[in-house]
Amino acid sequence: MNCRKVFLLGIPFAIIASPCTTPITATVLAYAAAKGSMWYGFSLLFTYAMGRSIPLLAAGTCTSVLKNASKFDGFSRVIQKISGVA
């Protein structure tokens, strides 16, 4: 995919995810502003960004690995049930 398509696909995701993340982001920003330290605010926002993005990246990576691995076919029902419970 070229960059334009990826950007255009990201816009709806950002609009959909915005109501879920705005209260948390505002809280982190308010807490960082109350502390008054730029580096403390940077570390808080960086930690929040990593905590929000790493699980998404891991899920996307693991999904493609499991989908392409034929040796996991026997475990797919078990994985689906565990994922459903989770």
PDB file of N, CA and C in Angstrom:
ATOM      1  N   MET A   1       0.840  -1.185   0.000  1.00  0.00           N
ATOM      2  CA  MET A   1       0.000   0.000   0.000  1.00  0.00           C
ATOM      3  C   MET A   1       0.876   1.236   0.000  1.00  0.00           C
ATOM      4  N   ASN A   2       0.483   2.216  -0.749  1.00  0.00           N
ATOM      5  CA  ASN A   2       1.270   3.432  -0.718  1.00  0.00           C
ATOM      6  C   ASN A   2       0.840   4.308   0.458  1.00  0.00           C
ATOM      7  N   CYS A   3       1.613   5.332   0.699  1.00  0.00           N
ATOM      8  CA  CYS A   3       1.402   6.173   1.878  1.00  0.00           C
ATOM      9  C   CYS A   3       0.050   6.888   1.865  1.00  0.00           C
ATOM     10  N   ARG A   4      -0.409   7.273   0.702  1.00  0.00           N
ATOM     11  CA  ARG A   4      -1.687   7.985   0.621  1.00  0.00           C
ATOM     12  C   ARG A   4      -2.839   7.087   1.083  1.00  0.00           C
ATOM     13  N   LYS A   5      -2.831   5.821   0.638  1.00  0.00           N
ATOM     14  CA  LYS A   5      -3.899   4.905   1.038  1.00  0.00           C
ATOM     15  C   LYS A   5      -3.855   4.630   2.535  1.00  0.00           C
ATOM     16  N   VAL A   6      -2.652   4.453   3.072  1.00  0.00           N
ATOM     17  CA  VAL A   6      -2.523   4.204   4.508  1.00  0.00           C
ATOM     18  C   VAL A   6      -3.033   5.395   5.301  1.00  0.00           C
ATOM     19  N   PHE A   7      -2.682   6.603   4.869  1.00  0.00           N
ATOM     20  CA  PHE A   7      -3.152   7.811   5.535  1.00  0.00           C
ATOM     21  C   PHE A   7      -4.673   7.899   5.487  1.00  0.00           C
ATOM     22  N   LEU A   8      -5.254   7.633   4.322  1.00  0.00           N
ATOM     23  CA  LEU A   8      -6.707   7.710   4.181  1.00  0.00           C
ATOM     24  C   LEU A   8      -7.412   6.638   4.994  1.00  0.00           C
ATOM     25  N   LEU A   9      -6.798   5.473   5.148  1.00  0.00           N
ATOM     26  CA  LEU A   9      -7.384   4.436   6.002  1.00  0.00           C
ATOM     27  C   LEU A   9      -7.244   4.784   7.481  1.00  0.00           C
ATOM     28  N   GLY A  10      -6.243   5.566   7.829  1.00  0.00           N
ATOM     29  CA  GLY A  10      -6.044   5.953   9.221  1.00  0.00           C
ATOM     30  C   GLY A  10      -7.015   7.006   9.707  1.00  0.00           C
ATOM     31  N   ILE A  11      -7.527   7.816   8.808  1.00  0.00           N
ATOM     32  CA  ILE A  11      -8.451   8.888   9.200  1.00  0.00           C
ATOM     33  C   ILE A  11      -9.727   8.342   9.856  1.00  0.00           C
ATOM     34  N   PRO A  12     -10.422   7.360   9.272  1.00  0.00           N
ATOM     35  CA  PRO A  12     -11.608   6.839   9.956  1.00  0.00           C
ATOM     36  C   PRO A  12     -11.284   6.191  11.300  1.00  0.00           C
ATOM     37  N   PHE A  13     -10.136   5.521  11.374  1.00  0.00           N
ATOM     38  CA  PHE A  13      -9.749   4.906  12.640  1.00  0.00           C
ATOM     39  C   PHE A  13      -9.550   5.984  13.710  1.00  0.00           C
ATOM     40  N   ALA A  14      -8.916   7.092  13.340  1.00  0.00           N
ATOM     41  CA  ALA A  14      -8.693   8.170  14.300  1.00  0.00           C
ATOM     42  C   ALA A  14     -10.015   8.782  14.759  1.00  0.00           C
ATOM     43  N   ILE A  15     -10.950   8.932  13.843  1.00  0.00           N
ATOM     44  CA  ILE A  15     -12.251   9.504  14.204  1.00  0.00           C
ATOM     45  C   ILE A  15     -13.021   8.559  15.118  1.00  0.00           C
ATOM     46  N   ILE A  16     -12.951   7.268  14.839  1.00  0.00           N
ATOM     47  CA  ILE A  16     -13.657   6.287  15.660  1.00  0.00           C
ATOM     48  C   ILE A  16     -13.008   6.145  17.028  1.00  0.00           C
ATOM     49  N   ALA A  17     -11.686   6.159  17.088  1.00  0.00           N
ATOM     50  CA  ALA A  17     -10.980   5.961  18.352  1.00  0.00           C
ATOM     51  C   ALA A  17     -10.942   7.221  19.208  1.00  0.00           C
ATOM     52  N   SER A  18     -11.175   8.372  18.625  1.00  0.00           N
ATOM     53  CA  SER A  18     -11.056   9.630  19.352  1.00  0.00           C
ATOM     54  C   SER A  18     -11.956   9.716  20.591  1.00  0.00           C
ATOM     55  N   PRO A  19     -13.231   9.344  20.541  1.00  0.00           N
ATOM     56  CA  PRO A  19     -14.047   9.440  21.754  1.00  0.00           C
ATOM     57  C   PRO A  19     -13.557   8.531  22.880  1.00  0.00           C
ATOM     58  N   CYS A  20     -12.862   7.453  22.532  1.00  0.00           N
ATOM     59  CA  CYS A  20     -12.367   6.542  23.558  1.00  0.00           C
ATOM     60  C   CYS A  20     -11.078   7.053  24.199  1.00  0.00           C
ATOM     61  N   THR A  21     -10.256   7.741  23.431  1.00  0.00           N
ATOM     62  CA  THR A  21      -8.953   8.147  23.935  1.00  0.00           C
ATOM     63  C   THR A  21      -8.906   9.576  24.459  1.00  0.00           C
ATOM     64  N   THR A  22      -9.834  10.410  24.060  1.00  0.00           N
ATOM     65  CA  THR A  22      -9.789  11.820  24.455  1.00  0.00           C
ATOM     66  C   THR A  22      -9.844  12.016  25.971  1.00  0.00           C
ATOM     67  N   PRO A  23     -10.733  11.343  26.724  1.00  0.00           N
ATOM     68  CA  PRO A  23     -10.734  11.555  28.178  1.00  0.00           C
ATOM     69  C   PRO A  23      -9.418  11.133  28.851  1.00  0.00           C
ATOM     70  N   ILE A  24      -8.840  10.048  28.391  1.00  0.00           N
ATOM     71  CA  ILE A  24      -7.587   9.581  28.986  1.00  0.00           C
ATOM     72  C   ILE A  24      -6.451  10.530  28.631  1.00  0.00           C
ATOM     73  N   THR A  25      -6.390  10.946  27.378  1.00  0.00           N
ATOM     74  CA  THR A  25      -5.347  11.874  26.950  1.00  0.00           C
ATOM     75  C   THR A  25      -5.475  13.206  27.685  1.00  0.00           C
ATOM     76  N   ALA A  26      -6.680  13.687  27.854  1.00  0.00           N
ATOM     77  CA  ALA A  26      -6.888  14.946  28.571  1.00  0.00           C
ATOM     78  C   ALA A  26      -6.450  14.821  30.030  1.00  0.00           C
ATOM     79  N   THR A  27      -6.712  13.680  30.640  1.00  0.00           N
ATOM     80  CA  THR A  27      -6.292  13.460  32.018  1.00  0.00           C
ATOM     81  C   THR A  27      -4.773  13.436  32.130  1.00  0.00           C
ATOM     82  N   VAL A  28      -4.123  12.737  31.217  1.00  0.00           N
ATOM     83  CA  VAL A  28      -2.659  12.675  31.226  1.00  0.00           C
ATOM     84  C   VAL A  28      -2.074  14.068  30.995  1.00  0.00           C
ATOM     85  N   LEU A  29      -2.636  14.818  30.055  1.00  0.00           N
ATOM     86  CA  LEU A  29      -2.158  16.179  29.802  1.00  0.00           C
ATOM     87  C   LEU A  29      -2.364  17.089  31.007  1.00  0.00           C
ATOM     88  N   ALA A  30      -3.521  16.986  31.665  1.00  0.00           N
ATOM     89  CA  ALA A  30      -3.789  17.814  32.840  1.00  0.00           C
ATOM     90  C   ALA A  30      -2.828  17.473  33.974  1.00  0.00           C
ATOM     91  N   TYR A  31      -2.563  16.198  34.167  1.00  0.00           N
ATOM     92  CA  TYR A  31      -1.640  15.788  35.218  1.00  0.00           C
ATOM     93  C   TYR A  31      -0.224  16.270  34.915  1.00  0.00           C
ATOM     94  N   ALA A  32       0.177  16.170  33.654  1.00  0.00           N
ATOM     95  CA  ALA A  32       1.501  16.636  33.255  1.00  0.00           C
ATOM     96  C   ALA A  32       1.612  18.153  33.417  1.00  0.00           C
ATOM     97  N   ALA A  33       0.545  18.872  33.081  1.00  0.00           N
ATOM     98  CA  ALA A  33       0.564  20.334  33.231  1.00  0.00           C
ATOM     99  C   ALA A  33       0.628  20.738  34.696  1.00  0.00           C
ATOM    100  N   ALA A  34      -0.041  19.984  35.555  1.00  0.00           N
ATOM    101  CA  ALA A  34      -0.022  20.289  36.979  1.00  0.00           C
ATOM    102  C   ALA A  34       1.368  20.088  37.578  1.00  0.00           C
ATOM    103  N   LYS A  35       2.113  19.128  37.055  1.00  0.00           N
ATOM    104  CA  LYS A  35       3.482  18.897  37.536  1.00  0.00           C
ATOM    105  C   LYS A  35       4.424  20.003  37.077  1.00  0.00           C
ATOM    106  N   GLY A  36       4.177  20.574  35.898  1.00  0.00           N
ATOM    107  CA  GLY A  36       4.967  21.695  35.412  1.00  0.00           C
ATOM    108  C   GLY A  36       6.322  21.332  34.837  1.00  0.00           C
ATOM    109  N   SER A  37       6.576  20.068  34.614  1.00  0.00           N
ATOM    110  CA  SER A  37       7.855  19.649  34.042  1.00  0.00           C
ATOM    111  C   SER A  37       7.639  19.118  32.633  1.00  0.00           C
ATOM    112  N   MET A  38       8.368  19.695  31.686  1.00  0.00           N
ATOM    113  CA  MET A  38       8.222  19.265  30.304  1.00  0.00           C
ATOM    114  C   MET A  38       8.650  17.805  30.140  1.00  0.00           C
ATOM    115  N   TRP A  39       9.736  17.430  30.774  1.00  0.00           N
ATOM    116  CA  TRP A  39      10.246  16.058  30.618  1.00  0.00           C
ATOM    117  C   TRP A  39       9.343  15.039  31.300  1.00  0.00           C
ATOM    118  N   TYR A  40       8.735  15.417  32.412  1.00  0.00           N
ATOM    119  CA  TYR A  40       7.784  14.517  33.059  1.00  0.00           C
ATOM    120  C   TYR A  40       6.548  14.332  32.176  1.00  0.00           C
ATOM    121  N   GLY A  41       6.089  15.421  31.582  1.00  0.00           N
ATOM    122  CA  GLY A  41       4.957  15.334  30.657  1.00  0.00           C
ATOM    123  C   GLY A  41       5.294  14.504  29.437  1.00  0.00           C
ATOM    124  N   PHE A  42       6.513  14.690  28.912  1.00  0.00           N
ATOM    125  CA  PHE A  42       6.956  13.883  27.776  1.00  0.00           C
ATOM    126  C   PHE A  42       6.967  12.408  28.134  1.00  0.00           C
ATOM    127  N   SER A  43       7.504  12.082  29.309  1.00  0.00           N
ATOM    128  CA  SER A  43       7.578  10.663  29.694  1.00  0.00           C
ATOM    129  C   SER A  43       6.186  10.067  29.901  1.00  0.00           C
ATOM    130  N   LEU A  44       5.268  10.841  30.459  1.00  0.00           N
ATOM    131  CA  LEU A  44       3.896  10.344  30.629  1.00  0.00           C
ATOM    132  C   LEU A  44       3.226  10.081  29.283  1.00  0.00           C
ATOM    133  N   LEU A  45       3.329  11.055  28.378  1.00  0.00           N
ATOM    134  CA  LEU A  45       2.690  10.896  27.071  1.00  0.00           C
ATOM    135  C   LEU A  45       3.370   9.814  26.237  1.00  0.00           C
ATOM    136  N   PHE A  46       4.679   9.694  26.351  1.00  0.00           N
ATOM    137  CA  PHE A  46       5.392   8.646  25.630  1.00  0.00           C
ATOM    138  C   PHE A  46       4.983   7.267  26.148  1.00  0.00           C
ATOM    139  N   THR A  47       4.886   7.119  27.454  1.00  0.00           N
ATOM    140  CA  THR A  47       4.456   5.853  28.039  1.00  0.00           C
ATOM    141  C   THR A  47       3.028   5.512  27.626  1.00  0.00           C
ATOM    142  N   TYR A  48       2.167   6.518  27.634  1.00  0.00           N
ATOM    143  CA  TYR A  48       0.782   6.298  27.196  1.00  0.00           C
ATOM    144  C   TYR A  48       0.735   5.876  25.733  1.00  0.00           C
ATOM    145  N   ALA A  49       1.517   6.534  24.889  1.00  0.00           N
ATOM    146  CA  ALA A  49       1.528   6.208  23.464  1.00  0.00           C
ATOM    147  C   ALA A  49       2.058   4.793  23.228  1.00  0.00           C
ATOM    148  N   MET A  50       3.098   4.412  23.947  1.00  0.00           N
ATOM    149  CA  MET A  50       3.644   3.058  23.793  1.00  0.00           C
ATOM    150  C   MET A  50       2.637   2.014  24.293  1.00  0.00           C
ATOM    151  N   GLY A  51       2.016   2.298  25.415  1.00  0.00           N
ATOM    152  CA  GLY A  51       1.023   1.371  25.958  1.00  0.00           C
ATOM    153  C   GLY A  51      -0.199   1.225  25.065  1.00  0.00           C
ATOM    154  N   ARG A  52      -0.481   2.249  24.306  1.00  0.00           N
ATOM    155  CA  ARG A  52      -1.631   2.195  23.394  1.00  0.00           C
ATOM    156  C   ARG A  52      -1.272   1.546  22.062  1.00  0.00           C
ATOM    157  N   SER A  53      -0.049   1.735  21.582  1.00  0.00           N
ATOM    158  CA  SER A  53       0.300   1.257  20.245  1.00  0.00           C
ATOM    159  C   SER A  53       0.925  -0.131  20.221  1.00  0.00           C
ATOM    160  N   ILE A  54       1.699  -0.494  21.218  1.00  0.00           N
ATOM    161  CA  ILE A  54       2.377  -1.795  21.199  1.00  0.00           C
ATOM    162  C   ILE A  54       1.392  -2.965  21.151  1.00  0.00           C
ATOM    163  N   PRO A  55       0.315  -2.963  21.953  1.00  0.00           N
ATOM    164  CA  PRO A  55      -0.638  -4.079  21.818  1.00  0.00           C
ATOM    165  C   PRO A  55      -1.276  -4.174  20.432  1.00  0.00           C
ATOM    166  N   LEU A  56      -1.555  -3.028  19.802  1.00  0.00           N
ATOM    167  CA  LEU A  56      -2.123  -3.051  18.451  1.00  0.00           C
ATOM    168  C   LEU A  56      -1.124  -3.620  17.445  1.00  0.00           C
ATOM    169  N   LEU A  57       0.135  -3.206  17.555  1.00  0.00           N
ATOM    170  CA  LEU A  57       1.162  -3.735  16.667  1.00  0.00           C
ATOM    171  C   LEU A  57       1.374  -5.228  16.886  1.00  0.00           C
ATOM    172  N   ALA A  58       1.388  -5.649  18.143  1.00  0.00           N
ATOM    173  CA  ALA A  58       1.574  -7.065  18.444  1.00  0.00           C
ATOM    174  C   ALA A  58       0.404  -7.899  17.926  1.00  0.00           C
ATOM    175  N   ALA A  59      -0.801  -7.399  18.108  1.00  0.00           N
ATOM    176  CA  ALA A  59      -1.967  -8.140  17.634  1.00  0.00           C
ATOM    177  C   ALA A  59      -1.951  -8.258  16.115  1.00  0.00           C
ATOM    178  N   GLY A  60      -1.607  -7.186  15.429  1.00  0.00           N
ATOM    179  CA  GLY A  60      -1.539  -7.237  13.969  1.00  0.00           C
ATOM    180  C   GLY A  60      -0.454  -8.161  13.471  1.00  0.00           C
ATOM    181  N   THR A  61       0.694  -8.153  14.137  1.00  0.00           N
ATOM    182  CA  THR A  61       1.799  -9.023  13.738  1.00  0.00           C
ATOM    183  C   THR A  61       1.476 -10.478  14.008  1.00  0.00           C
ATOM    184  N   CYS A  62       0.965 -10.755  15.196  1.00  0.00           N
ATOM    185  CA  CYS A  62       0.662 -12.148  15.551  1.00  0.00           C
ATOM    186  C   CYS A  62      -0.464 -12.711  14.693  1.00  0.00           C
ATOM    187  N   THR A  63      -1.410 -11.886  14.323  1.00  0.00           N
ATOM    188  CA  THR A  63      -2.508 -12.358  13.490  1.00  0.00           C
ATOM    189  C   THR A  63      -1.994 -12.834  12.135  1.00  0.00           C
ATOM    190  N   SER A  64      -1.112 -12.068  11.528  1.00  0.00           N
ATOM    191  CA  SER A  64      -0.598 -12.469  10.217  1.00  0.00           C
ATOM    192  C   SER A  64       0.304 -13.686  10.330  1.00  0.00           C
ATOM    193  N   VAL A  65       1.068 -13.793  11.403  1.00  0.00           N
ATOM    194  CA  VAL A  65       1.937 -14.961  11.586  1.00  0.00           C
ATOM    195  C   VAL A  65       1.091 -16.212  11.766  1.00  0.00           C
ATOM    196  N   LEU A  66       0.072 -16.129  12.611  1.00  0.00           N
ATOM    197  CA  LEU A  66      -0.782 -17.296  12.844  1.00  0.00           C
ATOM    198  C   LEU A  66      -1.593 -17.668  11.610  1.00  0.00           C
ATOM    199  N   LYS A  67      -1.998 -16.667  10.853  1.00  0.00           N
ATOM    200  CA  LYS A  67      -2.809 -16.922   9.664  1.00  0.00           C
ATOM    201  C   LYS A  67      -2.007 -17.658   8.592  1.00  0.00           C
ATOM    202  N   ASN A  68      -0.720 -17.341   8.487  1.00  0.00           N
ATOM    203  CA  ASN A  68       0.123 -17.934   7.456  1.00  0.00           C
ATOM    204  C   ASN A  68       0.799 -19.230   7.887  1.00  0.00           C
ATOM    205  N   ALA A  69       0.736 -19.570   9.140  1.00  0.00           N
ATOM    206  CA  ALA A  69       1.400 -20.781   9.627  1.00  0.00           C
ATOM    207  C   ALA A  69       0.423 -21.953   9.595  1.00  0.00           C
ATOM    208  N   SER A  70       0.709 -22.924   8.770  1.00  0.00           N
ATOM    209  CA  SER A  70      -0.203 -24.064   8.643  1.00  0.00           C
ATOM    210  C   SER A  70      -0.109 -25.017   9.829  1.00  0.00           C
ATOM    211  N   LYS A  71       0.977 -24.991  10.571  1.00  0.00           N
ATOM    212  CA  LYS A  71       1.094 -25.904  11.704  1.00  0.00           C
ATOM    213  C   LYS A  71       0.183 -25.513  12.867  1.00  0.00           C
ATOM    214  N   PHE A  72      -0.393 -24.307  12.825  1.00  0.00           N
ATOM    215  CA  PHE A  72      -1.307 -23.868  13.876  1.00  0.00           C
ATOM    216  C   PHE A  72      -2.766 -24.155  13.547  1.00  0.00           C
ATOM    217  N   ASP A  73      -3.017 -24.850  12.441  1.00  0.00           N
ATOM    218  CA  ASP A  73      -4.405 -25.131  12.059  1.00  0.00           C
ATOM    219  C   ASP A  73      -5.150 -25.924  13.134  1.00  0.00           C
ATOM    220  N   GLY A  74      -4.460 -26.864  13.768  1.00  0.00           N
ATOM    221  CA  GLY A  74      -5.103 -27.667  14.810  1.00  0.00           C
ATOM    222  C   GLY A  74      -5.440 -26.868  16.045  1.00  0.00           C
ATOM    223  N   PHE A  75      -4.706 -25.803  16.286  1.00  0.00           N
ATOM    224  CA  PHE A  75      -4.933 -24.996  17.474  1.00  0.00           C
ATOM    225  C   PHE A  75      -5.863 -23.817  17.224  1.00  0.00           C
ATOM    226  N   SER A  76      -6.305 -23.621  16.001  1.00  0.00           N
ATOM    227  CA  SER A  76      -7.080 -22.420  15.679  1.00  0.00           C
ATOM    228  C   SER A  76      -8.396 -22.358  16.453  1.00  0.00           C
ATOM    229  N   ARG A  77      -9.061 -23.484  16.639  1.00  0.00           N
ATOM    230  CA  ARG A  77     -10.321 -23.460  17.403  1.00  0.00           C
ATOM    231  C   ARG A  77     -10.060 -23.115  18.861  1.00  0.00           C
ATOM    232  N   VAL A  78      -8.983 -23.664  19.403  1.00  0.00           N
ATOM    233  CA  VAL A  78      -8.635 -23.371  20.801  1.00  0.00           C
ATOM    234  C   VAL A  78      -8.276 -21.895  20.947  1.00  0.00           C
ATOM    235  N   ILE A  79      -7.512 -21.377  20.013  1.00  0.00           N
ATOM    236  CA  ILE A  79      -7.120 -19.971  20.045  1.00  0.00           C
ATOM    237  C   ILE A  79      -8.354 -19.072  19.913  1.00  0.00           C
ATOM    238  N   GLN A  80      -9.280 -19.445  19.051  1.00  0.00           N
ATOM    239  CA  GLN A  80     -10.506 -18.655  18.879  1.00  0.00           C
ATOM    240  C   GLN A  80     -11.334 -18.659  20.154  1.00  0.00           C
ATOM    241  N   LYS A  81     -11.425 -19.808  20.825  1.00  0.00           N
ATOM    242  CA  LYS A  81     -12.218 -19.880  22.061  1.00  0.00           C
ATOM    243  C   LYS A  81     -11.564 -19.067  23.173  1.00  0.00           C
ATOM    244  N   ILE A  82     -10.233 -19.155  23.288  1.00  0.00           N
ATOM    245  CA  ILE A  82      -9.535 -18.391  24.308  1.00  0.00           C
ATOM    246  C   ILE A  82      -9.670 -16.893  24.016  1.00  0.00           C
ATOM    247  N   SER A  83      -9.551 -16.511  22.758  1.00  0.00           N
ATOM    248  CA  SER A  83      -9.702 -15.105  22.391  1.00  0.00           C
ATOM    249  C   SER A  83     -11.123 -14.621  22.656  1.00  0.00           C
ATOM    250  N   GLY A  84     -12.094 -15.476  22.393  1.00  0.00           N
ATOM    251  CA  GLY A  84     -13.483 -15.115  22.669  1.00  0.00           C
ATOM    252  C   GLY A  84     -13.754 -14.896  24.144  1.00  0.00           C
ATOM    253  N   VAL A  85     -13.158 -15.748  24.988  1.00  0.00           N
ATOM    254  CA  VAL A  85     -13.328 -15.596  26.435  1.00  0.00           C
ATOM    255  C   VAL A  85     -12.622 -14.331  26.908  1.00  0.00           C
ATOM    256  N   ALA A  86     -11.433 -14.098  26.353  1.00  0.00           N
ATOM    257  CA  ALA A  86     -10.672 -12.892  26.762  1.00  0.00           C
ATOM    258  C   ALA A  86     -11.413 -11.638  26.325  1.00  0.00           C
TER     259      ALA A  86
END
